[in-house]
Tab-separated table of C-alpha atoms in Angstrom:
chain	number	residue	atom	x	y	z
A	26	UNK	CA	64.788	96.747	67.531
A	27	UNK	CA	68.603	96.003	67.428
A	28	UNK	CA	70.741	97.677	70.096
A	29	UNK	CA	73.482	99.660	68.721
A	30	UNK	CA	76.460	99.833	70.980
A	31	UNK	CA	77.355	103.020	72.400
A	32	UNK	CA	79.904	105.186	70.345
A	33	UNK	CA	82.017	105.324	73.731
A	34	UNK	CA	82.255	101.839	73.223
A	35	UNK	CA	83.261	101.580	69.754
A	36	UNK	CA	85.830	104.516	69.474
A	37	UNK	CA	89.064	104.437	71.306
A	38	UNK	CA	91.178	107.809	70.887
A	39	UNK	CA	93.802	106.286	73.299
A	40	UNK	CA	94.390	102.980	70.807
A	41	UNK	CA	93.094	101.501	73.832
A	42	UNK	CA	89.380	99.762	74.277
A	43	UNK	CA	87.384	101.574	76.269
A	44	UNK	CA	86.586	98.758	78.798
A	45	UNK	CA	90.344	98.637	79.845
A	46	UNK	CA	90.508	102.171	79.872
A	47	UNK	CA	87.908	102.467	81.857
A	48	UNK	CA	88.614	100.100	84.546
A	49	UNK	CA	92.422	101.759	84.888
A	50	UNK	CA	90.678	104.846	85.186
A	51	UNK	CA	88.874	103.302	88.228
A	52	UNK	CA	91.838	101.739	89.634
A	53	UNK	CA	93.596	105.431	89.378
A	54	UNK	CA	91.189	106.592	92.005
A	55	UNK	CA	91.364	103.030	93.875
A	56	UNK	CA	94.911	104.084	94.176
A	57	UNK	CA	94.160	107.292	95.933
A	58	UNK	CA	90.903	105.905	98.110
A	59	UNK	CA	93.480	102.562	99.783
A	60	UNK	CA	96.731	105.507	99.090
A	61	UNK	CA	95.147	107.793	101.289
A	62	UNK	CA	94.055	105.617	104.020
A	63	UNK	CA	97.140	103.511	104.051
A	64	UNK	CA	99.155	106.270	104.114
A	65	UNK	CA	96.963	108.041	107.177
A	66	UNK	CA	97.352	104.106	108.978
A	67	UNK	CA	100.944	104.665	108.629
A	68	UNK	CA	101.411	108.437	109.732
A	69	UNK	CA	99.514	107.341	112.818
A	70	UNK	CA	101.285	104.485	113.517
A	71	UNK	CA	104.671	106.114	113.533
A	72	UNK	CA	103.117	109.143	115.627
A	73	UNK	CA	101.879	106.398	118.549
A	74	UNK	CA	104.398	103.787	119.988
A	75	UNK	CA	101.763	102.713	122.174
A	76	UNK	CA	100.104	100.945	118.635
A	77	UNK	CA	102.834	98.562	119.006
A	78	UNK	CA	100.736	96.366	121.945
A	79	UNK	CA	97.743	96.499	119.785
A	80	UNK	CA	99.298	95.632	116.348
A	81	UNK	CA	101.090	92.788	118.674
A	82	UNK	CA	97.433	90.654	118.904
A	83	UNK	CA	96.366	90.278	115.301
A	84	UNK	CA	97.087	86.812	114.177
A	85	UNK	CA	100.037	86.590	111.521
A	86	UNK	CA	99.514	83.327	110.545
A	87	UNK	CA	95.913	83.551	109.352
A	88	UNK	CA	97.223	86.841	107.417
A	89	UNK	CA	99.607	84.589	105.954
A	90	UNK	CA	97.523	82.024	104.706
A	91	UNK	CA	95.363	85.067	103.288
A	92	UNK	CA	98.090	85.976	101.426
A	93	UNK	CA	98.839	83.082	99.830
A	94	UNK	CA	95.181	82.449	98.905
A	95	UNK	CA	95.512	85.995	96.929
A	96	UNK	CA	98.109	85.395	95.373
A	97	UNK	CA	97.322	81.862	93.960
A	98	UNK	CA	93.606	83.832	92.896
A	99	UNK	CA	95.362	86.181	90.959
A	100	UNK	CA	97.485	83.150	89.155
A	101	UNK	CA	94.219	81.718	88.067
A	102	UNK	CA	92.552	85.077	87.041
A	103	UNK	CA	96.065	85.592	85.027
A	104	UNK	CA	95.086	81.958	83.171
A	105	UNK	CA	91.647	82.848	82.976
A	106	UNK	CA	92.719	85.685	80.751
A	107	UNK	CA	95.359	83.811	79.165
A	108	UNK	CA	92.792	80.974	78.018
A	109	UNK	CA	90.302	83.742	76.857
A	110	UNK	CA	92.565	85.345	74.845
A	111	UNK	CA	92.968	81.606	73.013
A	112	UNK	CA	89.367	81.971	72.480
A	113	UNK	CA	88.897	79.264	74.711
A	114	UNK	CA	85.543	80.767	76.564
A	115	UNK	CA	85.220	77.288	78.568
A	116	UNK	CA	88.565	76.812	80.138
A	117	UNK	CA	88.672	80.882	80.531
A	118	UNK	CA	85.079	80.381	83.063
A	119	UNK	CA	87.169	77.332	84.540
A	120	UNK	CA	90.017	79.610	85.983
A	121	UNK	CA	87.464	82.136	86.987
A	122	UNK	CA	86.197	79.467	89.111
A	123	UNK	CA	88.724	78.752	91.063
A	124	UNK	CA	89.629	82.123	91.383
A	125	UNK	CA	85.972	83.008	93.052
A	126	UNK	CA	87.135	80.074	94.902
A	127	UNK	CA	89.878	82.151	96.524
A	128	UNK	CA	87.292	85.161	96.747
A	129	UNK	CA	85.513	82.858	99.242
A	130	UNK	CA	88.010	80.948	100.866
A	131	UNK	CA	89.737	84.262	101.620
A	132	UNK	CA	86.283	85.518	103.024
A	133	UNK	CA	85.740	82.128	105.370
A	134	UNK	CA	89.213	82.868	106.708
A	135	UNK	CA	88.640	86.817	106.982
A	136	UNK	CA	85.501	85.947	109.123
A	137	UNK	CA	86.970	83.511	111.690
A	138	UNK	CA	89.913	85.760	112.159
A	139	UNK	CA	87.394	88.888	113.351
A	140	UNK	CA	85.429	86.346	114.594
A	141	UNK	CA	87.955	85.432	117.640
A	142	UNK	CA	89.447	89.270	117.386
A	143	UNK	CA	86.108	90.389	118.129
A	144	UNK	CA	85.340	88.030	120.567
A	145	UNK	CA	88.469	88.686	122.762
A	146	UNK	CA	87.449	92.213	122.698
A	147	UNK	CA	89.471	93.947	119.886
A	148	UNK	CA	86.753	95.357	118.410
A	149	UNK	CA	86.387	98.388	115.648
A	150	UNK	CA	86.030	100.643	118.979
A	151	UNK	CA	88.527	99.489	120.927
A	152	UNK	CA	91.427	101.785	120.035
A	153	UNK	CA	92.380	104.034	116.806
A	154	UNK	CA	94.715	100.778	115.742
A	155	UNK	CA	91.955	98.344	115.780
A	156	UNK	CA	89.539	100.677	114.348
A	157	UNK	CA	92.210	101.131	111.120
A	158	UNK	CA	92.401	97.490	111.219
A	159	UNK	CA	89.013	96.671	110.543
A	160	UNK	CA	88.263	99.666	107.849
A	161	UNK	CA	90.870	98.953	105.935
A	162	UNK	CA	90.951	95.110	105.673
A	163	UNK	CA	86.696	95.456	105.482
A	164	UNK	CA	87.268	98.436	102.472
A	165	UNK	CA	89.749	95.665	100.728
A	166	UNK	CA	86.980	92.795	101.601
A	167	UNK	CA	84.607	94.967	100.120
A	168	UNK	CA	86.220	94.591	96.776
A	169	UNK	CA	86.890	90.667	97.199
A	170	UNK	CA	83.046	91.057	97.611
A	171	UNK	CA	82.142	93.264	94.299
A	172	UNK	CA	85.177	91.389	92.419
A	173	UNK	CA	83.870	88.102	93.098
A	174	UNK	CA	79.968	88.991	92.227
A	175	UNK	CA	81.406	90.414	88.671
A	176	UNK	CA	83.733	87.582	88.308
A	177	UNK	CA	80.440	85.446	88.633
A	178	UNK	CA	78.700	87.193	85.700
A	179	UNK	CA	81.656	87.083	83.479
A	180	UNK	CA	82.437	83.345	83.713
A	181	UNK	CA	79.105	82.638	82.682
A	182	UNK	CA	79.418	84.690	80.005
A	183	UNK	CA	82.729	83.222	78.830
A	184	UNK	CA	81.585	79.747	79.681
A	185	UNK	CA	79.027	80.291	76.937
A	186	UNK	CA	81.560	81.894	74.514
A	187	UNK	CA	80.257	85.464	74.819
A	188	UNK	CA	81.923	88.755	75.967
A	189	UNK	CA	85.794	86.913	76.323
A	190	UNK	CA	87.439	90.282	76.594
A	191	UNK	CA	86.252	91.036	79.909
A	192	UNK	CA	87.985	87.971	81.362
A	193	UNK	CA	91.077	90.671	80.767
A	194	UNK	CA	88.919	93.357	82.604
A	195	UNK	CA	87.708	91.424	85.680
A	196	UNK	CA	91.484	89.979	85.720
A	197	UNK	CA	93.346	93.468	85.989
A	198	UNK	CA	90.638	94.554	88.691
A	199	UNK	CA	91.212	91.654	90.986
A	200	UNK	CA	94.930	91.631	90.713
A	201	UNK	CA	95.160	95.603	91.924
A	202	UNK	CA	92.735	93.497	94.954
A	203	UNK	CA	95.607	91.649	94.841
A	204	UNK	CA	98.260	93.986	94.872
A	205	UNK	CA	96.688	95.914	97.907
A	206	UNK	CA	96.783	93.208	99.881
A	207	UNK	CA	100.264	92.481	99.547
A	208	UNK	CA	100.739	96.205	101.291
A	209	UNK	CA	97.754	95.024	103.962
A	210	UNK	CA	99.971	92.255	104.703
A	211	UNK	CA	102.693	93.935	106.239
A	212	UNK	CA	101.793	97.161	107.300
A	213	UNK	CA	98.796	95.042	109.839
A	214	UNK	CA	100.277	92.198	110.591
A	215	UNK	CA	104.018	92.098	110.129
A	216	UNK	CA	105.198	95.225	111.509
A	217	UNK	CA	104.583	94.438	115.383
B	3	UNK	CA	108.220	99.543	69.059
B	4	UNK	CA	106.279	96.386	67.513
B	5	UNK	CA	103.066	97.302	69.720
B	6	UNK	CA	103.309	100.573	68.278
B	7	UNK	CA	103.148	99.338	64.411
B	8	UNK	CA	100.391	96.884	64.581
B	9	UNK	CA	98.196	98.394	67.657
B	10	UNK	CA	95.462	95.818	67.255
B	11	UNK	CA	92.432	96.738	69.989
B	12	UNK	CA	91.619	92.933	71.043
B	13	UNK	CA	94.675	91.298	73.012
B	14	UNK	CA	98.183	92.480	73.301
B	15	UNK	CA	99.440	88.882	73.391
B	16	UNK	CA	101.978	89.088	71.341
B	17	UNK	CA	104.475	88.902	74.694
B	18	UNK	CA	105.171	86.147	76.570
B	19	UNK	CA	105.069	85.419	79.877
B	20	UNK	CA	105.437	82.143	81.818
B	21	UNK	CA	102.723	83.038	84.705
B	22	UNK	CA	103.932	79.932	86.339
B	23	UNK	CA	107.429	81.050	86.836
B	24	UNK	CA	106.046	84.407	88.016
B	25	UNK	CA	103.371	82.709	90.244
B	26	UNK	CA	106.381	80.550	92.031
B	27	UNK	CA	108.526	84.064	92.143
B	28	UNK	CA	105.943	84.903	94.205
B	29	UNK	CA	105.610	82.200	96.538
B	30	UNK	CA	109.064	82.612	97.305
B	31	UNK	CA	109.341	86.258	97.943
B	32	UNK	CA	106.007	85.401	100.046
B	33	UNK	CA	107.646	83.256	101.879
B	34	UNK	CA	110.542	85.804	103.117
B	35	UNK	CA	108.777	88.404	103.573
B	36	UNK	CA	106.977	86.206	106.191
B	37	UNK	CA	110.201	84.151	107.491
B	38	UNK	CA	112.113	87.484	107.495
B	39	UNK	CA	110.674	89.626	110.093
B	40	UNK	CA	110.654	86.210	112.559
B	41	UNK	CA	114.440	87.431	113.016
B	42	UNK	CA	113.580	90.044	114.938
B	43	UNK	CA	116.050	92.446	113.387
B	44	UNK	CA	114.644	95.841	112.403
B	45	UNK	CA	116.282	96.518	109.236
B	46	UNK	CA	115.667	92.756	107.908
B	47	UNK	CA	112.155	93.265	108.754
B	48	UNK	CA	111.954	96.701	106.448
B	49	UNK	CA	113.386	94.510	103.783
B	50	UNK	CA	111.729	91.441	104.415
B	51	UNK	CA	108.166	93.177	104.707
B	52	UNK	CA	108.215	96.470	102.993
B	53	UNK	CA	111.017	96.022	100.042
B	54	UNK	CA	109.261	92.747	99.319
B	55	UNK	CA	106.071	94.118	98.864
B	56	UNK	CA	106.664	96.399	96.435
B	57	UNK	CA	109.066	94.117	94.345
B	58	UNK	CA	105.682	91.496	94.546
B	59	UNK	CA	103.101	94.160	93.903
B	60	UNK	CA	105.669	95.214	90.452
B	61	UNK	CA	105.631	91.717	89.226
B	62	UNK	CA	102.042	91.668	89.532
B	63	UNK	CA	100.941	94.866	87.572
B	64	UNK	CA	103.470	94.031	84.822
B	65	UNK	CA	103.215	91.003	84.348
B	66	UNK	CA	99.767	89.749	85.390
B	67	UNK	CA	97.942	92.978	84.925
B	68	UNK	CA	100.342	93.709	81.520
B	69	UNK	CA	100.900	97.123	82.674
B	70	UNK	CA	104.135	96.918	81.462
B	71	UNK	CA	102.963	96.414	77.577
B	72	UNK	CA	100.254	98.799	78.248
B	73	UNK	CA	99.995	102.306	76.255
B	74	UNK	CA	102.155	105.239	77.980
B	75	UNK	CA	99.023	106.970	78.914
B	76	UNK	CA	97.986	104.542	81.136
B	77	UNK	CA	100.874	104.713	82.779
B	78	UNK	CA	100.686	108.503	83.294
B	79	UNK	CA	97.392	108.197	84.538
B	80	UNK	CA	98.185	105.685	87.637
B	81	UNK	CA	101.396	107.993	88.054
B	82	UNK	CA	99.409	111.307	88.663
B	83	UNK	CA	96.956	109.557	91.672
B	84	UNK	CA	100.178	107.921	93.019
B	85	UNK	CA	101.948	111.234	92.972
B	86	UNK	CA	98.765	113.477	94.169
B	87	UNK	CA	98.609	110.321	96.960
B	88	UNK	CA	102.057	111.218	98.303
B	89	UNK	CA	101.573	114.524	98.166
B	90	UNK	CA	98.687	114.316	100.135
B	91	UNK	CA	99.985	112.114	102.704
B	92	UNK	CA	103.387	114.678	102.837
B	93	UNK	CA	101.174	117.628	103.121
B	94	UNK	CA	99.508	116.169	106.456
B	95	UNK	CA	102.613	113.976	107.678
B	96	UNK	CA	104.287	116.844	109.852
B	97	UNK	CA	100.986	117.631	111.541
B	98	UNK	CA	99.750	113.960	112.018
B	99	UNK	CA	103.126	112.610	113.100
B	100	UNK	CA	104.097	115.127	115.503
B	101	UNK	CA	102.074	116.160	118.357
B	102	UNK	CA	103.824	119.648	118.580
B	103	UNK	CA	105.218	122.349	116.968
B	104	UNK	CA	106.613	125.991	117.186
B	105	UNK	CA	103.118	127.415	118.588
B	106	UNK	CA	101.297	124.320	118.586
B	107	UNK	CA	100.858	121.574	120.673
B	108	UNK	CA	98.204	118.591	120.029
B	109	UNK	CA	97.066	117.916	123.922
B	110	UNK	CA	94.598	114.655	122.726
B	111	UNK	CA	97.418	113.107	120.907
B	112	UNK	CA	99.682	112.957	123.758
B	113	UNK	CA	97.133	112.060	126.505
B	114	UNK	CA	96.410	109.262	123.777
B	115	UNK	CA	100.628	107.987	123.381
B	116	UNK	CA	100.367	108.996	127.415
B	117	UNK	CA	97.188	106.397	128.322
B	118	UNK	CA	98.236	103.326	126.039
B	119	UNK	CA	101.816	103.552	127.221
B	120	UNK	CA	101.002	103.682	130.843
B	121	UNK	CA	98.097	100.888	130.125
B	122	UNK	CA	101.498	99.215	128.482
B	123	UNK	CA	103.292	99.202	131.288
B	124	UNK	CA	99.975	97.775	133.703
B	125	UNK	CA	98.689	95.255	131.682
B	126	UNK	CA	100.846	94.584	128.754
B	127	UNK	CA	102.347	91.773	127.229
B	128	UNK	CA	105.209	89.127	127.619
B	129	UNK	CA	107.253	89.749	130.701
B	130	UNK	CA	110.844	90.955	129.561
B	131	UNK	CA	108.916	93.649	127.706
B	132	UNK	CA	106.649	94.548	130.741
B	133	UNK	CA	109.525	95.344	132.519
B	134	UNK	CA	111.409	97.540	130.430
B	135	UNK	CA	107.883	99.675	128.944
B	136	UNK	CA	107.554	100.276	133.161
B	137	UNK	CA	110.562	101.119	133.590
B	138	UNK	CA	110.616	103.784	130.626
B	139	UNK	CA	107.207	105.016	131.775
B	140	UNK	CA	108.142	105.324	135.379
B	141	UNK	CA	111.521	107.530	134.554
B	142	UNK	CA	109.480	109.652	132.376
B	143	UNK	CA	107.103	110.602	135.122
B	144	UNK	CA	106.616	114.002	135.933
B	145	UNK	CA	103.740	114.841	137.375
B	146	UNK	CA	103.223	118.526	136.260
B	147	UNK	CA	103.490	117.167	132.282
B	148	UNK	CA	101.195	114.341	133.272
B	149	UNK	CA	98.767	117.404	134.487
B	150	UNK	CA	99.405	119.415	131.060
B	151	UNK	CA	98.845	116.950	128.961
B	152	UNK	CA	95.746	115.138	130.577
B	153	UNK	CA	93.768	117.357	132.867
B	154	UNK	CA	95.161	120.819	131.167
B	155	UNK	CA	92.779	120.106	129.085
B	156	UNK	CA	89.625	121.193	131.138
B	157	UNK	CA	91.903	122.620	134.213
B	158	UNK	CA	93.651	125.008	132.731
B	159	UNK	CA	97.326	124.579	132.340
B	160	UNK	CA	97.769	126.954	135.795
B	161	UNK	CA	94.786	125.315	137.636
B	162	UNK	CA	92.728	127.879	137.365
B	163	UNK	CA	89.797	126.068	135.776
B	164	UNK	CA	90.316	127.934	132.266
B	165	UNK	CA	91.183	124.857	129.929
B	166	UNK	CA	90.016	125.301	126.403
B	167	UNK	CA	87.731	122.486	126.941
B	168	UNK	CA	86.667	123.325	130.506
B	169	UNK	CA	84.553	126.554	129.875
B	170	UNK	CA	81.851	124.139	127.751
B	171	UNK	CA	81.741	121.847	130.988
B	172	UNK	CA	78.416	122.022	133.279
B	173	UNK	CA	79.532	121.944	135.822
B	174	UNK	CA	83.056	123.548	135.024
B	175	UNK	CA	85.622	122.468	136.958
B	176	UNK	CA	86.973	124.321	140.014
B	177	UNK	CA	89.614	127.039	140.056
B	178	UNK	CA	92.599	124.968	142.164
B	179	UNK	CA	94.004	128.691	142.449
B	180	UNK	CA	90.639	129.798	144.724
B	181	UNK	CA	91.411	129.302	148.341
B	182	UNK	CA	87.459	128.669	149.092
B	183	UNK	CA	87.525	125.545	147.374
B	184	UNK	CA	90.146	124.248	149.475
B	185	UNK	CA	88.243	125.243	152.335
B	186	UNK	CA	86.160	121.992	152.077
B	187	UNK	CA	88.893	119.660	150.440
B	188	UNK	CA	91.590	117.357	152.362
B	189	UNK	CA	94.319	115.424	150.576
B	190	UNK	CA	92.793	112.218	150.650
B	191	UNK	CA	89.573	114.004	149.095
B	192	UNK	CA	91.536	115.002	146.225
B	193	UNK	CA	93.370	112.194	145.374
B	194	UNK	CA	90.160	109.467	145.442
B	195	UNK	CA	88.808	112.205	143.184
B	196	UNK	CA	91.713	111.256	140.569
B	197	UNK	CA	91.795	108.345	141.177
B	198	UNK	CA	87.834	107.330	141.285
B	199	UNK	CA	86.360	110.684	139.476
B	200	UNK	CA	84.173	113.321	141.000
B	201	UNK	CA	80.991	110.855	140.958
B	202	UNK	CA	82.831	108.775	143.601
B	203	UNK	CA	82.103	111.777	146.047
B	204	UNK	CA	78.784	112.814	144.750
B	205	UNK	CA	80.303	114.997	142.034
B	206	UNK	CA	79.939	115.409	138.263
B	207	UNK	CA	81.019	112.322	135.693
B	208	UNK	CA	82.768	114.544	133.711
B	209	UNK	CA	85.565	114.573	136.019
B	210	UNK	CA	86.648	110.810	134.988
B	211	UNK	CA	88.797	108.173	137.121
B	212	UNK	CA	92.175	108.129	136.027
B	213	UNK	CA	93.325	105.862	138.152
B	214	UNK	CA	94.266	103.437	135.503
B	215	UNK	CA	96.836	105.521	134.247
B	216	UNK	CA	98.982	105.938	137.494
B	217	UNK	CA	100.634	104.027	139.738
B	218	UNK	CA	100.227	104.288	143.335
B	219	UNK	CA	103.064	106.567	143.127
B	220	UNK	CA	102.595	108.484	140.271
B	221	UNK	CA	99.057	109.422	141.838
B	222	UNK	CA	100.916	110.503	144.971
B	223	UNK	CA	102.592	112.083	142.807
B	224	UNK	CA	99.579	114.171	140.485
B	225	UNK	CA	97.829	115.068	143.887
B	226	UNK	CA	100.632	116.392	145.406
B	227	UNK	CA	100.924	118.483	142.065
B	228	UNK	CA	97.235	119.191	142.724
B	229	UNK	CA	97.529	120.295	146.206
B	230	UNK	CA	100.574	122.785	145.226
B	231	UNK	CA	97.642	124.963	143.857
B	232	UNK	CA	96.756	125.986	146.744
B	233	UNK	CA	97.876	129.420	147.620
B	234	UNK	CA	96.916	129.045	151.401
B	235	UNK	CA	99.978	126.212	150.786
B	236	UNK	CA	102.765	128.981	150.346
């Protein structure tokens, strides 16, 4: 029995295919979900000078680095799609590599930082700063997490020629990852 | 105009970008908005931090997510959670960010700012900044706001035992204002109580130590407040 696809998936009132609508549509409530607690990190932050000495431990440098391991990810999830769209399914699972790369590498570093945080004591019950500290930057990890499982699935896929628009998809997902990190950045560990 | 006559459904690749020479932008801005805030000055670390973020997180959506060749609706779409977002965040700003108002006053809040400041001053940081967060502490002392915004609470603002919290207590605390309970209580009594909690003297747990919030002198200070309860002290 041959599968027909689903009309959702076939018809596109927008003039846009579903898939990308779709995973906008998800990043629209993304936006409100890391918005939303952001924005509460913030209020509370301004509301308590006293934040200051906590914010003052966490460890810029391995933010940083972090950083930088982002945004070289999202370079080689933007080639990833580039080489996909060139039909190029092998070169397209290539950049998705080294992009789950980053996924982990950004992972190993995330865990030694709370590693020694924890350690010394600044743990999720500590004080309302730490405990915004570690939902927030576990939330985003979370989605390194589910990015970099999907990301899996989809290189294969490409690798064997099969399914090449969703290198666009998984792309646009991880850079909003991306792009919420950049906020991360300074609002945890710049502002002291 | 283009996208709009030939609105093929597979890739919109008909723009170009150099990802490398974004990528690099990127690095660079990165690398301000990190060497930036080392100045120490407030306004270049706004910039630095918080203007360079956004310009980063623009170059990303348009040009590695494409946003900016994407269909209008799309557009509309992220623009109504970023605008119900704000809104949000507005709505609750004035309530989260102060801790009082006309006929309100948010008593946790400022025990909170009151604890970590005072916590600050006793076991904080580099030494320059020691110094000045005591010093700012110590001229802001006053024991009767100290009383109204910590033990107020569960004492009642007057003493009297009557603090929204302190009718749910088992034991409730003690009326101050009663002269029988000062029948049986001396100074020193009093201030170990502050200072150690009720459990040091065989009392109830729920009247914590709060000695790490004062100084020597500041607890003078709170017991003497205390003690002025007492009407036999008129």
């Amino acid at each position: 029995m041959a599968h027909a696809r689903p009309i959702a998936t076939t018809r596109s009132a927008t003039g846009i295919p579903t898939p990308r609508l779709a995973v906008w549509w998800i990043l629209a409530s993304e936006v409100v979900i890391f918005g939303g607690l952001l924005g509460a990190y913030l209020m509370h932050r301004l509301g308590h000078p006293e934040w200051a000495e906590a914010a003052s431990h966490t460890q810029t440098w391995i933010g940083a680095l972090n950083t930088f391991v982002l945004l070289t990810s999202s370079f080689t999830a933007v080639l990833a799609h580039q080489a996909a769209e060139k039909g190029n399914g092998k070169q397209a699972a290539k950049f998705l590599g080294f992009t789950i790369i980053g996924a982990l590498l950004f992972l190993v570093i995330k865990s030694y930082e709370w590693t020694t945080e924890i350690l010394a004591g600044y743990t999720i019950t500590a004080n309302n700063f730490w405990s915004f500290y570690y939902t927030a930057a576990g939330l985003h990890a979370l989605h390194v997490i589910a990015g970099a499982i999907i990301m899996g699935f989809v290189a294969v896929d490409a690798f064997r020629g099969r399914e090449l628009h969703r290198v666009e998809i998984i792309g646009i997902y991880w850079h909003f990852v991306d792009v919420v990190w950049i906020f991360l950045f300074p609002l945890l560990y710049i502002a002291k | 105009m283009s996208e709009n006559i030939h609105h093929d459904d597979h890739g919109h690749d008909d723009h170009h970008v150099n990802y490398t020479k974004i990528y690099l932008t990127l690095l660079v801005l990165f690398v301000i908005s990190v060497l930036g805030p080392e100045l120490g000055i407030r306004w270049v670390t706004l910039i630095t931090a918080f203007g360079i973020a956004i310009v980063k997180a623009r170059l990303v959506v348009n040009n590695f997510m494409h946003l900016a060749w994407e269909k209008r609706i799309v557009k509309w779409v992220l623009a109504t959670s970023l605008i119900l977002m704000f809104l949000m965040v507005a709505g609750v700003a004035p309530d989260v960010m102060n801790h009082e108002g006309n006929n309100w006053e948010n008593v946790a809040a400022k025990a909170e700012v009151e604890r970590g400041l005072a916590y600050m001053a006793g076991y904080g940081g580099e030494e320059e900044e020691e110094g000045e967060a005591e010093v700012v502490v110590a001229a802001g002392f006053n024991a009767e706001v100290s009383f109204g915004q910590i033990c107020a609470t569960c004492h009642g603002a007057g003493g009297a035992g009557d603090g929204v919290a302190g009718a749910a207590l088992d034991p409730p605390p003690a009326s101050f204002t009663d002269p029988a309970f000062w029948e049986t209580r001396d100074r020193e009594r009093i201030k170990t109580v502050i200072r150690d909690g009720a459990a040091a003297v065989g009392g109830s747990a729920l009247m914590a130590p709060w000695g790490a919030l004062y100084t020597e002198e500041q607890l003078d200070q709170v017991t003497d407040y205390v003690m002025s309860f007492n009407p036999g002290n008129e």
